[in-house]
Short mmCIF file of C-alpha atoms in Angstrom, two decimals:
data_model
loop_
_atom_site.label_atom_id
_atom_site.label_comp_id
_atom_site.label_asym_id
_atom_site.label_seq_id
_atom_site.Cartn_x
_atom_site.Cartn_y
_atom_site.Cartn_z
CA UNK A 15 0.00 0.00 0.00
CA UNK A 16 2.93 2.54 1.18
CA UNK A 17 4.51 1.24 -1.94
CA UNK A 18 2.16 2.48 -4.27
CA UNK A 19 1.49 6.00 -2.75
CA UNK A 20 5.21 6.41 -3.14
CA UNK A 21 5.02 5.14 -6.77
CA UNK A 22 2.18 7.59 -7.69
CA UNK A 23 3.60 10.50 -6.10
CA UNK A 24 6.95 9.62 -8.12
CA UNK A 25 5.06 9.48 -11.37
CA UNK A 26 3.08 12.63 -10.20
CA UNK A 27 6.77 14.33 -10.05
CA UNK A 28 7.67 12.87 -13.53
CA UNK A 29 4.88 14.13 -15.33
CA UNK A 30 5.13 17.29 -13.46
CA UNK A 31 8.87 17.48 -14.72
CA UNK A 32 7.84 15.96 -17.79
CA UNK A 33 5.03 18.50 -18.55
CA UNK A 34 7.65 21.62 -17.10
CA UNK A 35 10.40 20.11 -19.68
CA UNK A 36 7.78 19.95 -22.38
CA UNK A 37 6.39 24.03 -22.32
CA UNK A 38 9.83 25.46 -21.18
CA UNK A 39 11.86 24.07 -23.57
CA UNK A 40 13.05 26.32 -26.76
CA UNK A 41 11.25 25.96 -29.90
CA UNK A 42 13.25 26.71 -33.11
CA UNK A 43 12.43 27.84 -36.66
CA UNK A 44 12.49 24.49 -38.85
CA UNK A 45 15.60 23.76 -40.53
CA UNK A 46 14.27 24.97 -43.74
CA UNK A 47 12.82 27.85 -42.76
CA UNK A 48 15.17 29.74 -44.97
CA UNK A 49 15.67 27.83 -47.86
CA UNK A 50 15.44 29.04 -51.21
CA UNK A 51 15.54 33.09 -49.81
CA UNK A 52 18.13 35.31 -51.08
CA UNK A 53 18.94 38.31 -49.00
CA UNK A 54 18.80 41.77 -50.33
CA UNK A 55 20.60 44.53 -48.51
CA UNK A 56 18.39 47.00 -49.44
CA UNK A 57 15.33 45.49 -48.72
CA UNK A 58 16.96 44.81 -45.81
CA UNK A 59 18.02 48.35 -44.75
CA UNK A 60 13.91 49.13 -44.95
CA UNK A 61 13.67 46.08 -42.56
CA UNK A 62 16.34 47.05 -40.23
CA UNK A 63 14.44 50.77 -40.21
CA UNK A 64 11.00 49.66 -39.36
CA UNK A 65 12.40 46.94 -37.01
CA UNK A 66 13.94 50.00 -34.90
CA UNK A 67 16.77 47.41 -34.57
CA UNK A 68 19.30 49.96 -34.49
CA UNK A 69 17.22 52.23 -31.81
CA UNK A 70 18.24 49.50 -29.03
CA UNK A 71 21.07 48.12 -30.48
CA UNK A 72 23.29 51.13 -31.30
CA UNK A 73 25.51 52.51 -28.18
CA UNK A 74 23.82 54.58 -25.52
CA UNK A 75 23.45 58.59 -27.31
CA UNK A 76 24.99 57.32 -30.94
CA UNK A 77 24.86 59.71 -33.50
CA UNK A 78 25.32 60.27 -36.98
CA UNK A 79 27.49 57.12 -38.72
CA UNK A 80 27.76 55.65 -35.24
CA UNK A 81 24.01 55.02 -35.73
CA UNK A 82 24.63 52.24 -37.39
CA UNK A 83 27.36 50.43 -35.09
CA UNK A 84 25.43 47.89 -33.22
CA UNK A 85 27.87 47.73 -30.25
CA UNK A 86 24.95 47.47 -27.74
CA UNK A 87 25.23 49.06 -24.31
CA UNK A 88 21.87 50.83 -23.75
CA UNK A 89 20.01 49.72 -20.38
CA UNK A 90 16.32 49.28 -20.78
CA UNK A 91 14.97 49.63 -16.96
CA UNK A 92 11.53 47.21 -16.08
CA UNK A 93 9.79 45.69 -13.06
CA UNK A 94 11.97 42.47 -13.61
CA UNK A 95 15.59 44.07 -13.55
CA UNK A 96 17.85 46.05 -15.93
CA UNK A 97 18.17 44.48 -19.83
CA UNK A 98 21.34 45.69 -21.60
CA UNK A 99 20.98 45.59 -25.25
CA UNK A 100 23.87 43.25 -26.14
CA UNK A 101 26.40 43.49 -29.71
CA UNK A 102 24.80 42.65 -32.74
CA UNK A 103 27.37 43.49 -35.05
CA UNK A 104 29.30 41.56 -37.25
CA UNK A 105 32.27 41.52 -35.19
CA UNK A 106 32.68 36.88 -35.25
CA UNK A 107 33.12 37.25 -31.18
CA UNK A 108 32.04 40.53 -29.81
CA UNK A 109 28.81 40.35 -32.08
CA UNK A 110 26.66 37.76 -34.13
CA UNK A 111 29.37 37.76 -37.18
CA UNK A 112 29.74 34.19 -36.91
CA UNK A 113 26.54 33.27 -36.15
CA UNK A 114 24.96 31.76 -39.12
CA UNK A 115 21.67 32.70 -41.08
CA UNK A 116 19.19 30.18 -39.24
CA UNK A 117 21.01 31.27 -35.83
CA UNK A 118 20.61 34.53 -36.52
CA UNK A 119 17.03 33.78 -37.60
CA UNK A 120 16.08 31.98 -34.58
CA UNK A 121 17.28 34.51 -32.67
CA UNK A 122 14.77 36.95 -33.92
CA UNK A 123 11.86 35.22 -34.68
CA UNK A 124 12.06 32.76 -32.02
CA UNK A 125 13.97 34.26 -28.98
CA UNK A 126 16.42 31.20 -28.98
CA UNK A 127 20.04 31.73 -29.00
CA UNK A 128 22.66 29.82 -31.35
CA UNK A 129 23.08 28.05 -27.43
CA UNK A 130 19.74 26.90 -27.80
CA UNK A 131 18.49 29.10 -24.58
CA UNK A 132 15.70 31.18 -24.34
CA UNK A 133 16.27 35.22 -24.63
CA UNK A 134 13.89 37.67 -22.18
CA UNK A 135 10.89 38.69 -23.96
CA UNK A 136 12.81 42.80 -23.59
CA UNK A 137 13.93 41.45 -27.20
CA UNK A 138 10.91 41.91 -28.94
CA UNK A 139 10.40 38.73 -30.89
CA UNK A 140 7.01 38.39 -30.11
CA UNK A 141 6.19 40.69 -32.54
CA UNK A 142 9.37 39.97 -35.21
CA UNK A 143 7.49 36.23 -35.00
CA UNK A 144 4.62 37.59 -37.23
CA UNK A 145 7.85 38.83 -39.47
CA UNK A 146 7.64 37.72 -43.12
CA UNK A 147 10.99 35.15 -43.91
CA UNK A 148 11.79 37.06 -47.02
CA UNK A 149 12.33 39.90 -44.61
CA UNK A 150 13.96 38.26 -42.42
CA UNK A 151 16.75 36.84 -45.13
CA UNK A 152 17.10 40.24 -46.01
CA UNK A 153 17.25 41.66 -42.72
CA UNK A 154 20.00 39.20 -41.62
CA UNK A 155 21.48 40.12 -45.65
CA UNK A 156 21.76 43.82 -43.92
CA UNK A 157 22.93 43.56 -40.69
CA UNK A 158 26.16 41.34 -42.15
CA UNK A 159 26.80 45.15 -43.70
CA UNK A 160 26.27 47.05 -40.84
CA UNK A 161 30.31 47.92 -39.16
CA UNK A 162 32.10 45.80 -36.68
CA UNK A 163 32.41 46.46 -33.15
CA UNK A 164 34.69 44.88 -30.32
CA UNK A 165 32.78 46.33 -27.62
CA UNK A 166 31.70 42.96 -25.20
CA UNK A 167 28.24 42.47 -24.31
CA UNK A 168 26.98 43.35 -20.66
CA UNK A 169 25.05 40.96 -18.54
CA UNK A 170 21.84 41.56 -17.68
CA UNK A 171 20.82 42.80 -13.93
CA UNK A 172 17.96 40.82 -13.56
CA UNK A 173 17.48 38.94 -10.06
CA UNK A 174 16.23 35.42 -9.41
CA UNK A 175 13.57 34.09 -10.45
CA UNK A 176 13.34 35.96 -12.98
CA UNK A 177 16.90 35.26 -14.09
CA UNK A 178 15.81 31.91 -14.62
CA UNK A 179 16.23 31.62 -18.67
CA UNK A 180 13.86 28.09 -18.58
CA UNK A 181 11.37 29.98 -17.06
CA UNK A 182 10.83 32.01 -19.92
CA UNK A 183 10.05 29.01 -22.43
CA UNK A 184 6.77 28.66 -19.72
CA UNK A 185 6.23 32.48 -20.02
CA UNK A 186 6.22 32.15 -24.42
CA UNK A 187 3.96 29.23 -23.63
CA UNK A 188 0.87 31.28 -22.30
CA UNK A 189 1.42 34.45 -23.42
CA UNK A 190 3.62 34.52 -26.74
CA UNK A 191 0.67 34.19 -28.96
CA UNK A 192 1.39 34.17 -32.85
CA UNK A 193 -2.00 35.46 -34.30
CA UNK A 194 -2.65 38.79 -35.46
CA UNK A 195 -4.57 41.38 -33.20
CA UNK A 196 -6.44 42.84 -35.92
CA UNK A 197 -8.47 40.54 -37.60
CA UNK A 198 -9.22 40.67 -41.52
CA UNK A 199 -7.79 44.13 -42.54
CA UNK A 200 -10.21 45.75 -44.87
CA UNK A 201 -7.39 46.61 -47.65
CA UNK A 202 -3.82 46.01 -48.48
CA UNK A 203 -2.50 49.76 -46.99
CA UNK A 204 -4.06 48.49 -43.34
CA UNK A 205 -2.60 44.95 -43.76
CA UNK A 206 0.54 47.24 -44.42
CA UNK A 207 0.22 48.59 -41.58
CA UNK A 208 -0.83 45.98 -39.38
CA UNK A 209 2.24 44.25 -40.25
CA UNK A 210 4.66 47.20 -39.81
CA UNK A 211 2.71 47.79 -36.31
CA UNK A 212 2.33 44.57 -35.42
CA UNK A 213 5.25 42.62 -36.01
CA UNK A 214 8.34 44.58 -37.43
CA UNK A 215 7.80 48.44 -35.64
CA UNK A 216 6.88 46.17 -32.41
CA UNK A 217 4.58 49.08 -30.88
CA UNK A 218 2.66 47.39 -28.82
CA UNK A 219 5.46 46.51 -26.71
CA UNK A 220 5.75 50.56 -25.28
CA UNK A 221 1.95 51.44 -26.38
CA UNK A 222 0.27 48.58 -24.52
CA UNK A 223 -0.57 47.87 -20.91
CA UNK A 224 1.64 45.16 -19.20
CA UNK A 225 0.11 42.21 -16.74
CA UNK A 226 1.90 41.43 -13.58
CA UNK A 227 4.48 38.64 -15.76
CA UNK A 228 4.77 41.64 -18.02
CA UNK A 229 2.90 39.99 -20.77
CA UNK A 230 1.23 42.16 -23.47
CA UNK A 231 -2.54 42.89 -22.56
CA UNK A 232 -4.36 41.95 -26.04
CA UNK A 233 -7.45 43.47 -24.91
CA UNK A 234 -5.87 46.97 -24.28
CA UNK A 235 -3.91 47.23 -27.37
CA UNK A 236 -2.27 50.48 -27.97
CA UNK A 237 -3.96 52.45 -25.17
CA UNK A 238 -1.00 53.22 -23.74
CA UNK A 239 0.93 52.39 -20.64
CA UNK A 240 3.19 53.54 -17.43
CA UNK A 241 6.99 54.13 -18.87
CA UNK A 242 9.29 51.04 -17.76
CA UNK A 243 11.40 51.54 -14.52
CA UNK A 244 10.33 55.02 -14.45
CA UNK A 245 7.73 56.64 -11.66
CA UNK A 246 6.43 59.24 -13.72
CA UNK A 247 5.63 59.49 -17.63
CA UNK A 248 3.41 57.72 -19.62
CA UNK A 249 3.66 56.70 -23.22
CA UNK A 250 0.18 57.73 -24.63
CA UNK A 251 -2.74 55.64 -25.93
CA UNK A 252 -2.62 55.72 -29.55
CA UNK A 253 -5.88 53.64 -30.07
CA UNK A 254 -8.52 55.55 -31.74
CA UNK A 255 -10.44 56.31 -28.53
CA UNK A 256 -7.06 57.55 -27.21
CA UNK A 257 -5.69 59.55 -30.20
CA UNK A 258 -8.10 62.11 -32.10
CA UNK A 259 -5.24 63.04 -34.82
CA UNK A 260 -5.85 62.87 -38.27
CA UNK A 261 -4.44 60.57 -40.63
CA UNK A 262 -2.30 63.24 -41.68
CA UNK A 263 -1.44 64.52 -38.20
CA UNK A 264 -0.17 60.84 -37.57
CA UNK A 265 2.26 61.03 -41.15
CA UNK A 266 3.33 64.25 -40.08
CA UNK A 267 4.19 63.28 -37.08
CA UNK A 268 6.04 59.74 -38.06
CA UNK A 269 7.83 62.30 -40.48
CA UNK A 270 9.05 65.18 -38.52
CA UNK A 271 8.19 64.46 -34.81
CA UNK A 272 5.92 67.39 -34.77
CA UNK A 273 2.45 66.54 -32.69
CA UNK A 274 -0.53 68.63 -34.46
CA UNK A 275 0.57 71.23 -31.72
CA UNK A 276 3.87 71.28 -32.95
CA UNK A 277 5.19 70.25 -29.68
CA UNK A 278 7.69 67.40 -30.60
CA UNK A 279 7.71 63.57 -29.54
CA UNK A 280 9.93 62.77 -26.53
CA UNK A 281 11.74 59.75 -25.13
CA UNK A 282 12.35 56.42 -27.10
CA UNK A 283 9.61 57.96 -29.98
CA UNK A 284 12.50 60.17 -31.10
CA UNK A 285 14.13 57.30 -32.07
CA UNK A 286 11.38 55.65 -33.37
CA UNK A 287 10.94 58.75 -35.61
CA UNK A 288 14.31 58.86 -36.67
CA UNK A 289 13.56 56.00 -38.43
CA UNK A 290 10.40 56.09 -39.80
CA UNK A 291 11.48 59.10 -41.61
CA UNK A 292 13.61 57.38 -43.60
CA UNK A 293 10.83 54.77 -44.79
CA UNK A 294 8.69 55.17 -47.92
CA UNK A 295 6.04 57.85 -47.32
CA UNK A 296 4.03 54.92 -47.98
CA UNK A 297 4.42 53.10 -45.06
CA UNK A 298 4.03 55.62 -43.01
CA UNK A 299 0.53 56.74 -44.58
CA UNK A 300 -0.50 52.47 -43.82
CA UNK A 301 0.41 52.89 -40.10
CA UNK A 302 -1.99 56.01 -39.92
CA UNK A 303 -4.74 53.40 -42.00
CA UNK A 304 -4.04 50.74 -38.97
CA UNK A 305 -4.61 53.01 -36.26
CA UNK A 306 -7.60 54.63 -37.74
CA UNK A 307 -8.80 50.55 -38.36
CA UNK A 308 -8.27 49.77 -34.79
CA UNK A 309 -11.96 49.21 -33.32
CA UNK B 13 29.43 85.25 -35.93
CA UNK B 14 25.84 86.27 -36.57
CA UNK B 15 25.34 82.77 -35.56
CA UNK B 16 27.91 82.59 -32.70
CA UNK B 17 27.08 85.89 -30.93
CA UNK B 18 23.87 84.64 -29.19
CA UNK B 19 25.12 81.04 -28.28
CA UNK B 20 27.73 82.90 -26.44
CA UNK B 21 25.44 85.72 -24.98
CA UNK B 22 23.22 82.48 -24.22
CA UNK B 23 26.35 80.98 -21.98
CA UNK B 24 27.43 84.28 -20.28
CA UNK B 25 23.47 84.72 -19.25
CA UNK B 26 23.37 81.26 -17.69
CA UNK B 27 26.61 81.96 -15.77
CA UNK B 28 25.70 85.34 -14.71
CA UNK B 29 22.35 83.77 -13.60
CA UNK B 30 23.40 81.08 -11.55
CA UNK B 31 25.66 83.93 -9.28
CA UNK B 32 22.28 85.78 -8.93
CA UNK B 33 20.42 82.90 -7.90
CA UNK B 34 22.61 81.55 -5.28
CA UNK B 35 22.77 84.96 -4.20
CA UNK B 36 19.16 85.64 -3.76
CA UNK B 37 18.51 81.89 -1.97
CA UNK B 38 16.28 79.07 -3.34
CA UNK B 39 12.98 80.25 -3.15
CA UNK B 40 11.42 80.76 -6.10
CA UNK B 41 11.69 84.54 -6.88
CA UNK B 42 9.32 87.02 -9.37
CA UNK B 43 12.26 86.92 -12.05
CA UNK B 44 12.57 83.03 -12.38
CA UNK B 45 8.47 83.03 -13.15
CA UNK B 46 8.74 85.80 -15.62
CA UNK B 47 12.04 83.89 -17.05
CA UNK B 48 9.96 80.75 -17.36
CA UNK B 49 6.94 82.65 -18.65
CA UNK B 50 9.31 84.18 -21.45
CA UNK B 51 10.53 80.90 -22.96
CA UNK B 52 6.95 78.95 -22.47
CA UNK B 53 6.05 82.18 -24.76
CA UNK B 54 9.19 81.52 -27.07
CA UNK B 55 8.18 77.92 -27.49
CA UNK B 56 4.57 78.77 -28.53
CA UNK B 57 5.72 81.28 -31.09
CA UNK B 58 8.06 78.45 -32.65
CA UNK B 59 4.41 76.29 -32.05
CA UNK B 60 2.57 79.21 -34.20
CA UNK B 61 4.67 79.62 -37.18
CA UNK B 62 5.43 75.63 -37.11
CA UNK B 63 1.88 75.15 -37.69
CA UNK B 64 1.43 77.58 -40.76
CA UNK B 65 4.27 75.70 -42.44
CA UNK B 66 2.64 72.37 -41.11
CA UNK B 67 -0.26 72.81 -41.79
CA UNK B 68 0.87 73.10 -46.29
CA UNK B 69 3.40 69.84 -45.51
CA UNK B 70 0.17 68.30 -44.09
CA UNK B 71 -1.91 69.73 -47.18
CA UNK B 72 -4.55 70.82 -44.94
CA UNK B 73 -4.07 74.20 -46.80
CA UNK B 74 -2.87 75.10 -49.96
CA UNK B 75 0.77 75.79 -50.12
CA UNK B 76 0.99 79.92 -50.21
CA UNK B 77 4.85 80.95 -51.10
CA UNK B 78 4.46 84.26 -49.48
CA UNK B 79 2.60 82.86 -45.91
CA UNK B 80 5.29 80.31 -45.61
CA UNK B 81 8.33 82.34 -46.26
CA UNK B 82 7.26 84.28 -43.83
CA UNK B 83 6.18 81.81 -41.08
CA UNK B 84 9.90 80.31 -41.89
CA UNK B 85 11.60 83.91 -41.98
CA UNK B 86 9.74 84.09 -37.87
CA UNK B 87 11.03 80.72 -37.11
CA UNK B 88 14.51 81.46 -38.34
CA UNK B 89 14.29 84.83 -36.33
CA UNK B 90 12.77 82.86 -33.36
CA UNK B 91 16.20 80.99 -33.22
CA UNK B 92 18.59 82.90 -33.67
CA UNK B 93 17.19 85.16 -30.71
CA UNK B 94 19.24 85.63 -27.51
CA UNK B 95 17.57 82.98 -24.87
CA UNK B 96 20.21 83.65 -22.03
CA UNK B 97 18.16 85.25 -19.61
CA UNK B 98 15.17 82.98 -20.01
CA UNK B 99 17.34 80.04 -18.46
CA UNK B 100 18.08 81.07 -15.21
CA UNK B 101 19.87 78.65 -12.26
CA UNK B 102 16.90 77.43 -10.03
CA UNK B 103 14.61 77.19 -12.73
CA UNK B 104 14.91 73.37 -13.66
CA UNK B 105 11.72 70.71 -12.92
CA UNK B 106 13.16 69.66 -9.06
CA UNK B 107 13.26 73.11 -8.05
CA UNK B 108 9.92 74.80 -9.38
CA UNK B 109 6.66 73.74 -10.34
CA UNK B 110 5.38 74.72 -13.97
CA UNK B 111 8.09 73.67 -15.50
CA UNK B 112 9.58 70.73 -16.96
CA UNK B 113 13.22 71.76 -17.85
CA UNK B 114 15.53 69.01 -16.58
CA UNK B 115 18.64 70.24 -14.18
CA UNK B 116 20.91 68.33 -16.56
CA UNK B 117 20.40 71.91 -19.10
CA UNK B 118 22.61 73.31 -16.40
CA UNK B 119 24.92 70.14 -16.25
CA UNK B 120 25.35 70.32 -19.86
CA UNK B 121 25.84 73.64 -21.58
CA UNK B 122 27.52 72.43 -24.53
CA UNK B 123 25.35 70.10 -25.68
CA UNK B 124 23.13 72.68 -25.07
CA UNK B 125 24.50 74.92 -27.02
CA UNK B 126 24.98 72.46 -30.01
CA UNK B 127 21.67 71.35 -30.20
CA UNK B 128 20.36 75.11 -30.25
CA UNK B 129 23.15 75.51 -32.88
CA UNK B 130 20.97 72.60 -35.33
CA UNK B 131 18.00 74.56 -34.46
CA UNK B 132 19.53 78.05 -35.73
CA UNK B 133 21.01 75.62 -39.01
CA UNK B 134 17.78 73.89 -39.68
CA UNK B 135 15.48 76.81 -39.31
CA UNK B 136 17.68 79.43 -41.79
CA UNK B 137 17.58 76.12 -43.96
CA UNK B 138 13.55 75.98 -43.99
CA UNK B 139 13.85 79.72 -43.97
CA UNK B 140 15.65 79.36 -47.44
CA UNK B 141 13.43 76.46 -48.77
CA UNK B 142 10.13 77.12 -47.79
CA UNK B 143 9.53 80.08 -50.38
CA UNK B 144 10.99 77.48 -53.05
CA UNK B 145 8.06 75.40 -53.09
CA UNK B 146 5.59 72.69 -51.54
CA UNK B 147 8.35 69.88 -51.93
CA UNK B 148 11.28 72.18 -50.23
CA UNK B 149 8.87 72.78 -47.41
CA UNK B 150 7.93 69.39 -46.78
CA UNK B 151 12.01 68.34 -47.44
CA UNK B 152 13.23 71.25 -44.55
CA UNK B 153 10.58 69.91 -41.83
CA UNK B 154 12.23 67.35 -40.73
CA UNK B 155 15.42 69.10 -40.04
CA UNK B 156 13.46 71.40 -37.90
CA UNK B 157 11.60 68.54 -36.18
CA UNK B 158 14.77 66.42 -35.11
CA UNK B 159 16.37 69.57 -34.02
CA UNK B 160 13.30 70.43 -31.59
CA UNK B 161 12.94 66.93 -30.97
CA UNK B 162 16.58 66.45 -29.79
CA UNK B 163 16.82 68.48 -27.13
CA UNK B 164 13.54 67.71 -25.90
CA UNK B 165 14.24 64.04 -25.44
CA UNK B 166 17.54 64.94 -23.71
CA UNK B 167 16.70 67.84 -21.29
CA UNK B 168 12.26 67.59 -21.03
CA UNK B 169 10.89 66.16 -18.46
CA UNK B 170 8.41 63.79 -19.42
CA UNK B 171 4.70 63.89 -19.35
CA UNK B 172 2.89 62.75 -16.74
#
């Protein structure tokens, strides 16, 4: 009798284990997933722009050419410790220059490093999962451009448990959800912009309210949220209940960083403007179409 | 030195400033409002002439040569104007309400002074483009824009 409780609660542990080992573990891009795509830089600089990739990347108050070195170094501040952005150049040990294409791949649309260990969700490839793989080759075509930099990566300041990297494969498990949040775009400019919102230009990540395991509330999307780390400040609700700017208001705006005030944007946004500046008017007129689309 | 004579007028105002204000304690005194008042009024007159030459990038008008060079003839004036006195020590966001200029302005005069510098550059170049035409308007803006825009990420305090 004794013998058989003890049995049970051993095969209550396994499956416990068994289940834990099962949703934690990192889940990678098929082999294949890049076969047959040829990377074009310049696609790929468009990419790298809407991605914002260089915003977090670059060192801490880059300017000018230095833009464009991803050397890493800037500290993004949350409720679960300090991230430091890391080197993503193509230096072959500082950076990712000897990473190959499915590594580098995996990195961003899966959050699993060439290791084969899960990367915090600060790295937003929640959203870069929705990212098309022709964009992707010619993202990681791009970024094998980009200059080299020696500078070594910092460790992150995050405490336990948090600093538990397993953990997060649980964590992509209930909350890393692939599917679009707007459903059925009415033409091809919102679907535009859905995708440039949704997945590359990662918005919701600043413009939506967090839960307490700092997953993405779906059913508050874009209407805004407290800034990270930071006691005062709050990055606006650009939902249209939030946000009564025109469509042109919002183009300006992603052009020139002037509000319909003329009051500029602040913070990280500056960045983000920097950027979409640079894109195709176009793309910038299908964001405005998404946000006007959102219910 | 057009161009120089201000930014250094600007420095010697600060500096002559701060003295004062450690002089005359850390309460908040009538000339520190009116200082504050002064550049809120400053910003809203870049604000004013912004949104005449916004509002042809926009298209929300039709693009007038004469209205816009002279909306980008004010803005060009508007920087190149002495600010010195408006910046006085004591008036940063920890030591006054109604404001929210960040203490690092006084940490950081140089940078300061470039970033006004790119304001002065990028409004004479709108103030040379925007009689040009609609496309020369719209091309200067963003110049403009990321100059405003730089120094307000840096050295504004956030809204709440």
């Amino acid at each position: 009798m004794r013998c058989g409780m003890v049995r049970l609660l051993g095969l209550i542990i396994l499956g416990t284990a068994g289940v834990f080992w099962l949703i934690t573990r990192p889940v990678s891009l098929p082999d294949d997933a890049l076969a047959g795509l040829t990377g074009r830089t310049d696609q790929g600089e468009r990419v790298f722009l809407a991605a914002g990739c260089g915003s977090c990347h670059m060192a801490p108050d880059a300017t000018g050419a230095a833009r464009l070195v991803l050397a890493g170094g800037q500290r993004f501040p949350s409720d679960f410790g300090t991230f430091v952005a890391p080197n993503i150049s193509p230096h072959p040990e500082a950076g990712i220059g000897a990473w190959s294409d499915p590594e580098i791949a995996n990195a961003v649309l899966r959050g699993v490093s060439p290791e084969g260990a899960h990367y915090f969700p600060a790295f937003p490839y929640t959203a870069y999962q929705r990212m098309e793989m022709q964009d992707m080759a010619d993202l990681i075509a791009y970024l094998r451009t980009l200059p080299e930099s020696d500078a070594p990566s910092a460790p992150h300041e995050v405490g336990f448990p948090f600093s538990v990297r397993r953990l997060v494969g649980g964590w992509k498990w209930l909350f890393a959800a692939p599917d679009w949040v707007l459903q059925d775009p009415a033409d091809a400019e919102i679907a535009r912009g859905r995708y440039l919102v949704e997945a590359l230009a990662h918005c919701g990540e600043c413009h939506t309210p967090r839960g307490p395991l700092g997953e993405l509330a779906r059913d508050a999307w874009l209407t805004g949220a407290p800034v990270p780390g930071k006691d005062r400040g709050r990055v606006p609700g650009i939902d249209p209940a939030s946000l009564d700017w025109s469509e042109g208001d919002i183009v300006e705006y992603l052009t020139s960083g002037f509000t319909p005030e003329f009051d500029t944007a602040g913070g990280h946004m500056v960045e983000v403007i920097a950027n979409f500046a640079q894109l195709p008017e176009s793309d910038r007129r299908a964001v405005a179409a998404y946000l006007k689309a959102l219910p | 030195m057009s161009m120089k004579t201000p930014l250094i007028g600007f420095a010697i105002g600060l500096a002559v400033l701060a003295g004062g204000a450690v002089v005359a304690g850390s309460h908040v005194d009538k000339n520190v409002e009116a200082a504050v008042k002064a550049r809120k009024a400053h910003m809203q007159l870049y604000a004013y002439n912004l949104g005449i030459l916004g509002a042809m990038a926009k298209e929300e008008v039709p693009y007038d040569a004469a209205s816009a060079s002279a909306a980008a003839g004010n803005l060009a004036a508007l920087a190149r104007m002495n600010e010195g006195s408006y910046w006085p020590q004591g008036s940063d966001s920890l030591s006054m309400e109604g404001t929210r200029a960040l203490p690092d302005i006084w940490d950081n005069i140089d940078d300061v002074l470039v970033k006004a510098k790119a304001l002065t550059d990028a409004s004479a170049a709108m103030e040379a483009a925007a009689g040009t035409g609609l496309d020369g308007l719209k091309g200067a803006m963003g110049a403009v824009g990321g100059a405003c825009g730089a120094c307000h990420k840096a050295y504004r305090q956030p809204d709440s």
